[in-house]
CSV table of N, CA and C in Angstrom, one decimal:
chain,number,residue,atom,x,y,z
A,1,UNK,N,75.6,124.4,102.3
A,1,UNK,CA,74.8,125.4,102.8
A,1,UNK,C,74.6,125.9,104.0
A,2,UNK,N,74.5,127.2,104.5
A,2,UNK,CA,74.6,127.9,105.4
A,2,UNK,C,72.8,127.8,105.9
A,3,UNK,N,72.7,127.4,107.3
A,3,UNK,CA,71.7,127.2,108.1
A,3,UNK,C,71.4,128.1,109.2
A,4,UNK,N,70.8,129.2,109.3
A,4,UNK,CA,70.8,129.8,110.7
A,4,UNK,C,69.4,129.0,111.6
A,5,UNK,N,69.8,128.8,112.6
A,5,UNK,CA,69.0,128.2,113.5
A,5,UNK,C,68.6,129.2,114.8
A,6,UNK,N,67.0,129.7,114.8
A,6,UNK,CA,67.0,130.9,115.3
A,6,UNK,C,66.6,130.5,116.9
A,7,UNK,N,66.4,129.5,117.3
A,7,UNK,CA,65.9,129.1,118.6
A,7,UNK,C,65.9,127.6,118.9
A,8,UNK,N,66.3,127.0,120.2
A,8,UNK,CA,66.2,125.5,120.6
A,8,UNK,C,64.8,125.1,120.6
A,9,UNK,N,64.6,123.8,120.6
A,9,UNK,CA,63.4,123.1,120.9
A,9,UNK,C,63.5,122.4,122.5
A,10,UNK,N,62.7,122.8,123.3
A,10,UNK,CA,63.1,122.2,124.8
A,10,UNK,C,62.3,120.7,124.6
A,11,UNK,N,63.4,119.7,125.2
A,11,UNK,CA,62.9,118.7,124.9
A,11,UNK,C,62.5,118.1,126.4
A,12,UNK,N,61.4,117.7,126.7
A,12,UNK,CA,60.8,117.4,128.2
A,12,UNK,C,61.6,115.8,128.8
A,13,UNK,N,62.1,116.3,129.9
A,13,UNK,CA,62.9,115.0,130.9
A,13,UNK,C,62.2,115.2,132.0
A,14,UNK,N,62.2,114.0,133.0
A,14,UNK,CA,61.8,113.9,134.2
A,14,UNK,C,63.2,114.4,134.9
A,15,UNK,N,62.8,115.1,136.5
A,15,UNK,CA,63.5,115.3,137.4
A,15,UNK,C,64.2,116.7,137.3
A,16,UNK,N,63.3,117.7,136.6
A,16,UNK,CA,63.7,119.0,136.5
A,16,UNK,C,65.0,119.5,135.8
A,17,UNK,N,65.6,118.5,134.8
A,17,UNK,CA,66.5,119.0,134.0
A,17,UNK,C,66.1,119.5,132.7
A,18,UNK,N,66.6,120.4,132.2
A,18,UNK,CA,65.9,121.2,131.0
A,18,UNK,C,67.3,120.7,130.0
A,19,UNK,N,66.5,120.3,128.6
A,19,UNK,CA,67.3,120.0,127.6
A,19,UNK,C,66.8,121.1,126.6
A,20,UNK,N,67.6,122.0,125.9
A,20,UNK,CA,66.9,122.9,125.1
A,20,UNK,C,68.1,122.5,123.7
A,21,UNK,N,67.6,121.7,122.6
A,21,UNK,CA,68.3,121.5,121.6
A,21,UNK,C,68.5,122.5,120.4
A,22,UNK,N,69.6,122.9,120.1
A,22,UNK,CA,69.7,123.5,118.8
A,22,UNK,C,70.0,122.9,117.3
A,23,UNK,N,70.8,121.6,117.4
A,23,UNK,CA,71.0,121.1,116.6
A,23,UNK,C,70.5,119.8,116.7
A,24,UNK,N,70.1,118.9,115.8
A,24,UNK,CA,69.8,117.7,116.4
A,24,UNK,C,68.5,117.1,115.8
A,25,UNK,N,68.0,115.8,116.1
A,25,UNK,CA,67.1,115.4,115.3
A,25,UNK,C,65.6,115.9,115.4
A,26,UNK,N,65.2,116.5,116.8
A,26,UNK,CA,64.4,117.3,116.9
A,26,UNK,C,64.1,118.8,116.5
A,27,UNK,N,65.3,119.5,116.6
A,27,UNK,CA,64.9,120.8,116.1
A,27,UNK,C,65.7,121.3,114.7
A,28,UNK,N,66.4,120.1,114.2
A,28,UNK,CA,66.8,120.8,112.7
A,28,UNK,C,66.6,119.7,111.8
A,29,UNK,N,66.1,118.3,112.3
A,29,UNK,CA,66.2,117.2,111.6
A,29,UNK,C,67.6,116.6,110.9
A,30,UNK,N,68.3,116.8,112.0
A,30,UNK,CA,70.0,116.3,111.7
A,30,UNK,C,70.1,115.1,112.4
A,31,UNK,N,70.6,114.0,111.9
A,31,UNK,CA,70.8,112.8,112.5
A,31,UNK,C,72.2,112.6,112.6
A,32,UNK,N,73.2,113.5,112.1
A,32,UNK,CA,74.6,113.3,111.9
A,32,UNK,C,75.5,113.9,113.2
A,33,UNK,N,74.7,114.7,114.0
A,33,UNK,CA,75.1,115.5,115.1
A,33,UNK,C,73.9,116.2,115.8
A,34,UNK,N,74.2,116.3,117.5
A,34,UNK,CA,73.3,117.0,118.0
A,34,UNK,C,74.0,117.9,119.0
A,35,UNK,N,73.3,119.1,119.4
A,35,UNK,CA,74.1,120.1,120.0
A,35,UNK,C,72.9,120.5,120.9
A,36,UNK,N,73.2,120.5,122.3
A,36,UNK,CA,72.0,121.0,123.1
A,36,UNK,C,72.9,121.7,124.6
A,37,UNK,N,72.1,122.5,124.9
A,37,UNK,CA,72.2,123.2,126.2
A,37,UNK,C,71.2,122.6,127.3
A,38,UNK,N,72.1,122.3,128.2
A,38,UNK,CA,71.2,121.3,129.7
A,38,UNK,C,71.6,122.4,130.7
A,39,UNK,N,70.5,122.2,131.4
A,39,UNK,CA,70.6,122.8,132.8
A,39,UNK,C,69.8,121.8,133.7
A,40,UNK,N,70.7,121.5,134.9
A,40,UNK,CA,70.2,120.4,135.9
A,40,UNK,C,70.4,120.9,137.1
A,41,UNK,N,69.1,120.7,138.1
A,41,UNK,CA,69.2,121.5,139.5
A,41,UNK,C,69.9,120.5,140.3
A,42,UNK,N,70.5,121.3,141.7
A,42,UNK,CA,71.1,120.2,142.6
A,42,UNK,C,70.4,119.2,142.8
A,43,UNK,N,71.0,118.1,143.0
A,43,UNK,CA,70.7,116.9,143.4
A,43,UNK,C,70.2,116.0,142.1
A,44,UNK,N,70.2,116.3,140.9
A,44,UNK,CA,69.7,115.7,139.9
A,44,UNK,C,70.6,114.7,139.3
A,45,UNK,N,70.0,113.6,139.0
A,45,UNK,CA,70.8,112.2,138.4
A,45,UNK,C,69.7,111.5,137.5
A,46,UNK,N,70.5,110.6,136.7
A,46,UNK,CA,69.6,109.7,135.8
A,46,UNK,C,70.1,108.2,135.8
A,47,UNK,N,69.2,107.3,135.4
A,47,UNK,CA,69.7,106.1,135.5
A,47,UNK,C,71.1,106.0,134.7
A,48,UNK,N,71.8,105.0,134.9
A,48,UNK,CA,72.9,104.5,133.9
A,48,UNK,C,72.9,104.1,132.7
A,49,UNK,N,73.3,104.7,131.6
A,49,UNK,CA,73.0,104.4,129.9
A,49,UNK,C,74.5,103.8,129.4
A,50,UNK,N,74.0,102.8,128.3
A,50,UNK,CA,75.3,102.5,127.2
A,50,UNK,C,74.5,103.3,125.9
A,51,UNK,N,75.1,104.4,125.7
A,51,UNK,CA,74.7,105.2,124.4
A,51,UNK,C,75.4,104.5,123.2
A,52,UNK,N,74.8,104.7,122.3
A,52,UNK,CA,75.4,104.2,120.9
A,52,UNK,C,76.1,105.4,119.9
A,53,UNK,N,76.0,106.6,120.7
A,53,UNK,CA,76.7,107.7,120.4
A,53,UNK,C,78.0,108.0,121.1
A,54,UNK,N,78.9,109.0,120.6
A,54,UNK,CA,79.9,109.6,121.6
A,54,UNK,C,79.3,110.8,122.2
A,55,UNK,N,79.6,111.2,123.2
A,55,UNK,CA,79.3,112.5,123.5
A,55,UNK,C,80.4,113.5,124.4
A,56,UNK,N,80.5,114.6,123.8
A,56,UNK,CA,81.3,115.7,124.2
A,56,UNK,C,80.7,116.8,125.1
A,57,UNK,N,81.3,116.9,126.0
A,57,UNK,CA,80.6,117.9,127.0
A,57,UNK,C,81.3,119.0,127.6
A,58,UNK,N,80.7,120.1,127.5
A,58,UNK,CA,81.5,121.3,127.9
A,58,UNK,C,80.6,121.9,129.5
A,59,UNK,N,81.0,122.0,130.5
A,59,UNK,CA,80.5,122.5,131.7
A,59,UNK,C,80.9,123.8,131.9
A,60,UNK,N,79.8,124.7,131.7
A,60,UNK,CA,79.6,126.0,131.9
A,60,UNK,C,79.7,126.3,133.3
A,61,UNK,N,78.6,125.8,134.1
A,61,UNK,CA,78.6,126.3,135.3
A,61,UNK,C,78.4,124.9,136.2
A,62,UNK,N,78.8,125.0,137.7
A,62,UNK,CA,78.6,124.0,138.2
A,62,UNK,C,79.7,122.7,138.2
A,63,UNK,N,79.0,121.5,138.4
A,63,UNK,CA,79.9,120.6,138.4
A,63,UNK,C,78.8,118.9,137.8
A,64,UNK,N,79.3,118.5,136.5
A,64,UNK,CA,78.9,117.2,136.2
A,64,UNK,C,79.6,116.2,137.0
A,65,UNK,N,78.9,115.1,137.4
A,65,UNK,CA,79.4,113.7,138.0
A,65,UNK,C,79.3,112.8,136.9
A,66,UNK,N,80.2,112.1,136.8
A,66,UNK,CA,80.2,110.9,135.5
A,66,UNK,C,80.6,109.7,136.3
A,67,UNK,N,79.8,109.0,136.6
A,67,UNK,CA,80.2,107.3,137.0
A,67,UNK,C,80.6,106.5,135.6
A,68,UNK,N,81.6,105.7,135.5
A,68,UNK,CA,81.9,105.0,134.5
A,68,UNK,C,82.9,103.7,135.1
A,69,UNK,N,83.0,102.9,134.2
A,69,UNK,CA,83.8,101.7,134.5
A,69,UNK,C,85.0,102.1,135.4
A,70,UNK,N,85.5,103.4,135.2
A,70,UNK,CA,87.2,103.4,135.7
A,70,UNK,C,86.6,104.1,136.8
A,71,UNK,N,85.7,104.2,137.6
A,71,UNK,CA,85.0,105.0,138.7
A,71,UNK,C,84.2,106.4,138.6
A,72,UNK,N,84.7,107.5,139.2
A,72,UNK,CA,83.7,108.7,139.2
A,72,UNK,C,84.4,109.7,138.9
A,73,UNK,N,84.1,110.6,137.8
A,73,UNK,CA,85.1,111.6,137.5
A,73,UNK,C,84.1,113.1,137.8
A,74,UNK,N,84.4,113.8,138.6
A,74,UNK,CA,83.8,115.3,138.6
A,74,UNK,C,84.4,116.3,137.5
A,75,UNK,N,83.5,116.7,136.8
A,75,UNK,CA,84.0,117.9,135.9
A,75,UNK,C,83.2,119.0,136.0
A,76,UNK,N,84.2,120.0,136.2
A,76,UNK,CA,83.5,121.4,136.9
A,76,UNK,C,83.4,122.4,135.8
A,77,UNK,N,83.1,123.4,136.2
A,77,UNK,CA,83.0,124.6,135.2
A,77,UNK,C,84.3,124.8,134.3
A,78,UNK,N,84.3,125.1,133.1
A,78,UNK,CA,85.4,125.3,132.6
A,78,UNK,C,86.1,124.0,132.1
A,79,UNK,N,85.8,122.9,132.2
A,79,UNK,CA,86.4,121.5,132.1
A,79,UNK,C,85.4,120.7,130.8
A,80,UNK,N,85.9,120.0,130.2
A,80,UNK,CA,85.2,119.0,129.3
A,80,UNK,C,85.5,117.7,129.7
A,81,UNK,N,84.2,116.8,129.2
A,81,UNK,CA,84.9,115.2,129.2
A,81,UNK,C,84.2,114.8,127.8
A,82,UNK,N,84.6,113.6,127.4
A,82,UNK,CA,84.3,112.8,126.1
A,82,UNK,C,83.9,111.4,126.9
A,83,UNK,N,82.8,110.8,126.3
A,83,UNK,CA,82.4,109.6,126.5
A,83,UNK,C,82.2,109.0,125.1
A,84,UNK,N,83.1,107.8,125.2
A,84,UNK,CA,82.6,106.7,123.8
A,84,UNK,C,81.4,106.2,123.5
A,85,UNK,N,81.2,105.9,122.4
A,85,UNK,CA,80.1,104.8,122.1
A,85,UNK,C,80.1,103.6,122.7
A,86,UNK,N,78.9,103.2,123.3
A,86,UNK,CA,79.0,101.7,124.0
A,86,UNK,C,79.6,101.9,125.2
A,87,UNK,N,79.9,103.1,125.9
A,87,UNK,CA,80.5,103.0,127.4
A,87,UNK,C,79.7,103.1,128.3
A,88,UNK,N,79.6,102.4,129.3
A,88,UNK,CA,78.5,102.6,130.4
A,88,UNK,C,78.6,103.6,131.2
A,89,UNK,N,77.7,104.8,131.3
A,89,UNK,CA,78.1,106.0,132.1
A,89,UNK,C,76.4,106.2,132.9
A,90,UNK,N,76.7,106.9,134.0
A,90,UNK,CA,75.6,107.7,134.6
A,90,UNK,C,76.1,108.9,135.1
A,91,UNK,N,75.0,109.8,134.7
A,91,UNK,CA,75.4,111.3,135.3
A,91,UNK,C,74.7,112.0,136.3
A,92,UNK,N,75.2,112.9,137.2
A,92,UNK,CA,74.2,113.3,138.1
A,92,UNK,C,75.2,114.8,138.4
A,93,UNK,N,74.8,115.5,139.1
A,93,UNK,CA,75.6,116.8,139.2
A,93,UNK,C,75.7,117.0,140.8
A,94,UNK,N,76.7,118.1,140.9
A,94,UNK,CA,76.9,118.7,142.3
A,94,UNK,C,75.7,119.3,143.2
A,95,UNK,N,76.3,119.7,144.1
A,95,UNK,CA,75.4,120.2,145.2
A,95,UNK,C,74.7,121.8,144.7
A,96,UNK,N,75.3,122.3,143.5
A,96,UNK,CA,75.0,123.6,143.1
A,96,UNK,C,74.0,123.3,141.8
A,97,UNK,N,74.1,122.2,141.6
A,97,UNK,CA,73.6,121.9,140.0
A,97,UNK,C,74.4,121.9,139.1
A,98,UNK,N,74.2,122.1,137.7
A,98,UNK,CA,75.1,122.2,136.5
A,98,UNK,C,74.5,122.8,135.3
A,99,UNK,N,75.1,123.5,134.7
A,99,UNK,CA,74.7,123.9,133.2
A,99,UNK,C,75.9,123.5,132.4
A,100,UNK,N,75.5,122.9,131.1
A,100,UNK,CA,76.5,122.3,130.1
A,100,UNK,C,76.0,122.3,128.6
A,101,UNK,N,76.9,122.3,127.9
A,101,UNK,CA,76.6,122.1,126.5
A,101,UNK,C,77.0,120.6,125.9
A,102,UNK,N,76.0,119.8,125.4
A,102,UNK,CA,76.5,118.4,125.0
A,102,UNK,C,76.4,118.2,123.6
A,103,UNK,N,77.3,117.7,123.0
A,103,UNK,CA,77.3,117.4,121.4
A,103,UNK,C,77.4,115.7,121.4
A,104,UNK,N,76.7,115.5,120.5
A,104,UNK,CA,76.5,113.7,120.2
A,104,UNK,C,76.8,113.4,119.1
A,105,UNK,N,77.6,112.3,118.4
A,105,UNK,CA,77.9,111.9,117.3
A,105,UNK,C,77.8,110.8,117.2
A,106,UNK,N,76.7,110.0,116.5
A,106,UNK,CA,75.9,110.6,115.8
A,106,UNK,C,74.6,111.3,116.8
A,107,UNK,N,73.6,112.0,116.0
A,107,UNK,CA,72.9,112.7,117.3
A,107,UNK,C,72.2,111.9,118.1
A,108,UNK,N,72.0,112.3,119.3
A,108,UNK,CA,71.2,111.9,120.4
A,108,UNK,C,69.5,111.2,120.0
A,109,UNK,N,69.3,110.2,120.5
A,109,UNK,CA,67.9,109.7,120.1
A,109,UNK,C,67.4,108.9,121.2
A,110,UNK,N,66.3,109.0,121.8
A,110,UNK,CA,65.7,108.1,122.8
A,110,UNK,C,66.1,106.7,122.8
A,111,UNK,N,66.0,106.4,121.2
A,111,UNK,CA,66.3,104.9,120.9
A,111,UNK,C,67.8,104.5,121.2
A,112,UNK,N,68.4,105.5,120.9
A,112,UNK,CA,70.1,105.1,121.1
A,112,UNK,C,70.9,105.2,122.3
A,113,UNK,N,70.4,105.8,123.3
A,113,UNK,CA,70.7,106.0,124.6
A,113,UNK,C,70.7,104.8,125.6
A,114,UNK,N,70.0,103.7,125.3
A,114,UNK,CA,69.9,102.5,126.1
A,114,UNK,C,70.1,102.7,127.5
A,115,UNK,N,69.1,103.4,128.3
A,115,UNK,CA,69.0,103.8,129.5
A,115,UNK,C,68.7,102.6,130.4
A,116,UNK,N,69.4,102.2,131.5
A,116,UNK,CA,68.9,101.2,132.6
A,116,UNK,C,67.4,101.4,132.9
A,117,UNK,N,66.9,100.6,133.4
A,117,UNK,CA,65.4,100.4,133.8
A,117,UNK,C,65.3,101.2,134.9
A,118,UNK,N,66.3,101.7,135.9
A,118,UNK,CA,65.9,102.4,137.1
A,118,UNK,C,67.2,102.3,137.9
């Protein structure tokens, strides 16, 4: 069945980052996948996490910095990255901020992200 999604739901997060979820648990009641448009200001970062979902991210503008077991990877506009479920990662962004689209399988939920306490 085709479903048109007219708009996103803004999910509040600290630190000035915006998350506009188009498909997922909040906006479309879909637990199989989430698709969100993110914007992070210069200097943004978040605690490390060990999510229970895979994340596929396409960077549209700026740079997303991903810290992981193998080191640190800078992902620039026009590039993408994939993180696997159970992989400990920490996101931040470059000095110009970042805009990106994230797809999570299964869908993102606050309970399944498993963020470190600080």
